[in-house]
């Protein structure tokens, strides 16, 4: 890239612009940054119950198996392959980890590219999005979005000490006091999470006027309110340095007999500092080549995470949990790890809850037991078919 010297810093506080030796602009820097009167607005926020209509997420009132299949087939969780297959996933042939991974082509947590073909350093790119928290408290929507974005890049091998983040705010009109109040809460969450995780915001984008007005006649005819505003939504994107792309891991199960563990923490109850310690511990294990597979637990909870790892590896798993209620809990931050047999769990013992779930199996079935009760016994083929079906990719069980 070309570079040109375009000027010098001075101490006189004047911005001076010249073209071909002729002065074409002169501006007092104090006026430039302090001359515009600041607007004063009122921000108001009160906690309220969620009032958004959720996307249909089937199976919630049925058996555990029905719930799992319902969540895998939900539009919030299903495969997006129909969409991203239409785009080039390669970046000058330097893509190390793509959107689909493993021989079963399951979902990846993040992408990794290697900018220099002859180098070993990579860049992981992931994101976090928790809109379900927006109505309850935009503060926690922001904190959890940052946490999820960091988790996604750590899952593939990024160093959490070298992660930078971006924000993308989508809000309705901030002329409304309550909407502005929710934006203030989200910004406070962004600040606190960035400090706790030591992840600087290096850029961002906002879109703060996402609302649409209908005439009274149109609103009456359509049965809609005259003013339609989008739900408050914050997307956090993360970029992390991978020191050695040869040590990257993917989410697909690898070897029958390997141990499967779940490490988790509740960012709201335990605090982001505990989650940050968990991210560091998982990253250290990955750096030591102790982890064969790693997957972020997010939408759908633990059961969906396990199913996706089975799909990616076209392999099964035998899992035991103390309480079946943990299978679909989305409130906790965490990872499911497939560990090489020599891996030491001591590194994970002081950063949240650690549960040894079971083992990877050669038989392509996901089996989950609680006590003496069999809660899930499904073929990976059925899991995969359900996961791919909503956008027209199913080939049948």
PDB file of C-alpha atoms in Angstrom, residues 188-314:
ATOM      1  CA  UNK A 188     -23.404   0.603  30.258  1.00  0.00           C
ATOM      2  CA  UNK A 189     -23.391  -3.168  29.679  1.00  0.00           C
ATOM      3  CA  UNK A 190     -20.959  -2.788  26.786  1.00  0.00           C
ATOM      4  CA  UNK A 191     -18.626  -0.713  28.946  1.00  0.00           C
ATOM      5  CA  UNK A 192     -18.670  -3.052  31.949  1.00  0.00           C
ATOM      6  CA  UNK A 193     -18.211  -6.182  29.820  1.00  0.00           C
ATOM      7  CA  UNK A 194     -15.361  -4.639  27.819  1.00  0.00           C
ATOM      8  CA  UNK A 195     -13.562  -3.737  31.050  1.00  0.00           C
ATOM      9  CA  UNK A 196     -14.164  -7.167  32.632  1.00  0.00           C
ATOM     10  CA  UNK A 197     -13.010  -9.121  29.569  1.00  0.00           C
ATOM     11  CA  UNK A 198     -10.284  -6.601  28.629  1.00  0.00           C
ATOM     12  CA  UNK A 199     -11.676  -6.481  25.105  1.00  0.00           C
ATOM     13  CA  UNK A 200     -11.437  -2.994  23.582  1.00  0.00           C
ATOM     14  CA  UNK A 201     -14.101  -1.670  21.252  1.00  0.00           C
ATOM     15  CA  UNK A 202     -12.142  -0.734  18.120  1.00  0.00           C
ATOM     16  CA  UNK A 203     -15.076   0.282  15.944  1.00  0.00           C
ATOM     17  CA  UNK A 204     -18.826  -0.002  15.631  1.00  0.00           C
ATOM     18  CA  UNK A 205     -21.991   1.120  13.931  1.00  0.00           C
ATOM     19  CA  UNK A 206     -25.400   2.327  14.988  1.00  0.00           C
ATOM     20  CA  UNK A 207     -28.787   2.544  13.311  1.00  0.00           C
ATOM     21  CA  UNK A 208     -31.056   4.470  15.652  1.00  0.00           C
ATOM     22  CA  UNK A 209     -34.187   5.337  13.679  1.00  0.00           C
ATOM     23  CA  UNK A 210     -35.686   1.971  12.826  1.00  0.00           C
ATOM     24  CA  UNK A 211     -39.367   2.761  12.925  1.00  0.00           C
ATOM     25  CA  UNK A 212     -42.114   3.123  10.365  1.00  0.00           C
ATOM     26  CA  UNK A 213     -45.260   5.229  10.380  1.00  0.00           C
ATOM     27  CA  UNK A 214     -48.571   4.187   8.827  1.00  0.00           C
ATOM     28  CA  UNK A 215     -51.473   6.423   7.988  1.00  0.00           C
ATOM     29  CA  UNK A 216     -54.549   5.947  10.166  1.00  0.00           C
ATOM     30  CA  UNK A 217     -56.402   4.323   7.254  1.00  0.00           C
ATOM     31  CA  UNK A 218     -53.560   1.892   6.474  1.00  0.00           C
ATOM     32  CA  UNK A 219     -53.108   1.004  10.127  1.00  0.00           C
ATOM     33  CA  UNK A 220     -56.829   0.333  10.487  1.00  0.00           C
ATOM     34  CA  UNK A 221     -56.934  -1.755   7.315  1.00  0.00           C
ATOM     35  CA  UNK A 222     -53.903  -3.846   8.277  1.00  0.00           C
ATOM     36  CA  UNK A 223     -54.814  -4.130  11.937  1.00  0.00           C
ATOM     37  CA  UNK A 224     -51.449  -2.680  12.974  1.00  0.00           C
ATOM     38  CA  UNK A 225     -50.390   0.227  15.177  1.00  0.00           C
ATOM     39  CA  UNK A 226     -49.708   3.487  13.394  1.00  0.00           C
ATOM     40  CA  UNK A 227     -46.077   3.452  14.600  1.00  0.00           C
ATOM     41  CA  UNK A 228     -44.055   0.261  14.213  1.00  0.00           C
ATOM     42  CA  UNK A 229     -40.671   0.085  15.940  1.00  0.00           C
ATOM     43  CA  UNK A 230     -38.103  -2.702  15.779  1.00  0.00           C
ATOM     44  CA  UNK A 231     -37.041  -4.506  18.964  1.00  0.00           C
ATOM     45  CA  UNK A 232     -33.840  -3.120  20.482  1.00  0.00           C
ATOM     46  CA  UNK A 233     -30.994  -5.296  19.207  1.00  0.00           C
ATOM     47  CA  UNK A 234     -27.244  -5.306  19.784  1.00  0.00           C
ATOM     48  CA  UNK A 235     -24.799  -7.390  17.762  1.00  0.00           C
ATOM     49  CA  UNK A 236     -21.238  -7.773  19.038  1.00  0.00           C
ATOM     50  CA  UNK A 237     -18.542  -8.967  16.644  1.00  0.00           C
ATOM     51  CA  UNK A 238     -15.190 -10.254  17.892  1.00  0.00           C
ATOM     52  CA  UNK A 239     -11.798 -10.568  16.245  1.00  0.00           C
ATOM     53  CA  UNK A 240      -9.155 -12.627  18.006  1.00  0.00           C
ATOM     54  CA  UNK A 241      -5.556 -13.530  17.292  1.00  0.00           C
ATOM     55  CA  UNK A 242      -4.798 -17.240  16.888  1.00  0.00           C
ATOM     56  CA  UNK A 243      -1.118 -17.703  17.634  1.00  0.00           C
ATOM     57  CA  UNK A 244      -0.777 -20.954  15.689  1.00  0.00           C
ATOM     58  CA  UNK A 245      -3.497 -22.058  13.259  1.00  0.00           C
ATOM     59  CA  UNK A 246      -2.218 -25.637  13.416  1.00  0.00           C
ATOM     60  CA  UNK A 247      -3.656 -25.755  16.954  1.00  0.00           C
ATOM     61  CA  UNK A 248      -7.134 -24.591  15.967  1.00  0.00           C
ATOM     62  CA  UNK A 249      -9.991 -26.853  17.028  1.00  0.00           C
ATOM     63  CA  UNK A 250     -13.454 -27.352  15.570  1.00  0.00           C
ATOM     64  CA  UNK A 251     -16.787 -28.292  17.123  1.00  0.00           C
ATOM     65  CA  UNK A 252     -17.172 -31.806  15.647  1.00  0.00           C
ATOM     66  CA  UNK A 253     -16.588 -34.888  17.817  1.00  0.00           C
ATOM     67  CA  UNK A 254     -13.381 -36.670  16.776  1.00  0.00           C
ATOM     68  CA  UNK A 255     -12.411 -39.913  18.524  1.00  0.00           C
ATOM     69  CA  UNK A 256     -14.563 -42.602  20.203  1.00  0.00           C
ATOM     70  CA  UNK A 257     -13.548 -43.022  23.818  1.00  0.00           C
ATOM     71  CA  UNK A 258     -12.502 -39.436  24.373  1.00  0.00           C
ATOM     72  CA  UNK A 259     -13.972 -37.725  27.439  1.00  0.00           C
ATOM     73  CA  UNK A 260     -16.691 -35.091  27.094  1.00  0.00           C
ATOM     74  CA  UNK A 261     -16.890 -32.348  29.742  1.00  0.00           C
ATOM     75  CA  UNK A 262     -19.014 -29.247  30.245  1.00  0.00           C
ATOM     76  CA  UNK A 263     -17.586 -26.130  31.878  1.00  0.00           C
ATOM     77  CA  UNK A 264     -19.989 -23.260  32.568  1.00  0.00           C
ATOM     78  CA  UNK A 265     -20.716 -20.154  34.608  1.00  0.00           C
ATOM     79  CA  UNK A 266     -23.653 -17.779  34.962  1.00  0.00           C
ATOM     80  CA  UNK A 267     -22.460 -14.341  33.876  1.00  0.00           C
ATOM     81  CA  UNK A 268     -25.334 -12.657  35.718  1.00  0.00           C
ATOM     82  CA  UNK A 269     -24.965 -14.498  39.031  1.00  0.00           C
ATOM     83  CA  UNK A 270     -21.243 -15.307  39.054  1.00  0.00           C
ATOM     84  CA  UNK A 271     -20.104 -12.123  37.314  1.00  0.00           C
ATOM     85  CA  UNK A 272     -18.209 -11.584  34.062  1.00  0.00           C
ATOM     86  CA  UNK A 273     -14.858 -11.922  35.863  1.00  0.00           C
ATOM     87  CA  UNK A 274     -15.584 -15.612  36.532  1.00  0.00           C
ATOM     88  CA  UNK A 275     -16.550 -16.106  32.884  1.00  0.00           C
ATOM     89  CA  UNK A 276     -13.385 -14.331  31.761  1.00  0.00           C
ATOM     90  CA  UNK A 277     -11.330 -16.756  33.878  1.00  0.00           C
ATOM     91  CA  UNK A 278     -13.192 -19.658  32.240  1.00  0.00           C
ATOM     92  CA  UNK A 279     -12.402 -18.332  28.760  1.00  0.00           C
ATOM     93  CA  UNK A 280      -8.704 -18.079  29.647  1.00  0.00           C
ATOM     94  CA  UNK A 281      -8.622 -21.604  31.061  1.00  0.00           C
ATOM     95  CA  UNK A 282     -10.280 -23.099  27.960  1.00  0.00           C
ATOM     96  CA  UNK A 283      -7.923 -21.147  25.680  1.00  0.00           C
ATOM     97  CA  UNK A 284      -4.917 -22.471  27.608  1.00  0.00           C
ATOM     98  CA  UNK A 285      -6.126 -26.071  27.220  1.00  0.00           C
ATOM     99  CA  UNK A 286      -6.599 -25.557  23.485  1.00  0.00           C
ATOM    100  CA  UNK A 287      -3.108 -24.041  23.252  1.00  0.00           C
ATOM    101  CA  UNK A 288      -1.694 -27.131  24.982  1.00  0.00           C
ATOM    102  CA  UNK A 289      -3.340 -29.385  22.330  1.00  0.00           C
ATOM    103  CA  UNK A 290      -5.419 -31.029  25.072  1.00  0.00           C
ATOM    104  CA  UNK A 291      -8.752 -30.362  23.331  1.00  0.00           C
ATOM    105  CA  UNK A 292      -9.965 -32.402  20.354  1.00  0.00           C
ATOM    106  CA  UNK A 293     -13.264 -30.536  19.932  1.00  0.00           C
ATOM    107  CA  UNK A 294     -14.835 -27.452  21.484  1.00  0.00           C
ATOM    108  CA  UNK A 295     -18.307 -25.982  21.058  1.00  0.00           C
ATOM    109  CA  UNK A 296     -19.937 -22.939  22.609  1.00  0.00           C
ATOM    110  CA  UNK A 297     -23.167 -23.656  24.512  1.00  0.00           C
ATOM    111  CA  UNK A 298     -25.682 -21.028  23.405  1.00  0.00           C
ATOM    112  CA  UNK A 299     -29.097 -21.156  21.685  1.00  0.00           C
ATOM    113  CA  UNK A 300     -30.907 -24.322  22.702  1.00  0.00           C
ATOM    114  CA  UNK A 301     -28.612 -25.064  25.624  1.00  0.00           C
ATOM    115  CA  UNK A 302     -26.485 -28.111  26.387  1.00  0.00           C
ATOM    116  CA  UNK A 303     -28.587 -30.705  24.525  1.00  0.00           C
ATOM    117  CA  UNK A 304     -28.501 -28.745  21.248  1.00  0.00           C
ATOM    118  CA  UNK A 305     -24.749 -28.195  21.654  1.00  0.00           C
ATOM    119  CA  UNK A 306     -24.174 -31.951  22.026  1.00  0.00           C
ATOM    120  CA  UNK A 307     -26.417 -32.705  19.051  1.00  0.00           C
ATOM    121  CA  UNK A 308     -24.504 -30.259  16.846  1.00  0.00           C
ATOM    122  CA  UNK A 309     -21.175 -31.819  17.855  1.00  0.00           C
ATOM    123  CA  UNK A 310     -22.555 -35.239  16.941  1.00  0.00           C
ATOM    124  CA  UNK A 311     -23.769 -33.929  13.586  1.00  0.00           C
ATOM    125  CA  UNK A 312     -20.397 -32.396  12.769  1.00  0.00           C
ATOM    126  CA  UNK A 313     -18.427 -35.495  13.646  1.00  0.00           C
ATOM    127  CA  UNK A 314     -21.030 -37.980  12.384  1.00  0.00           C
TER     128      UNK A 314
END
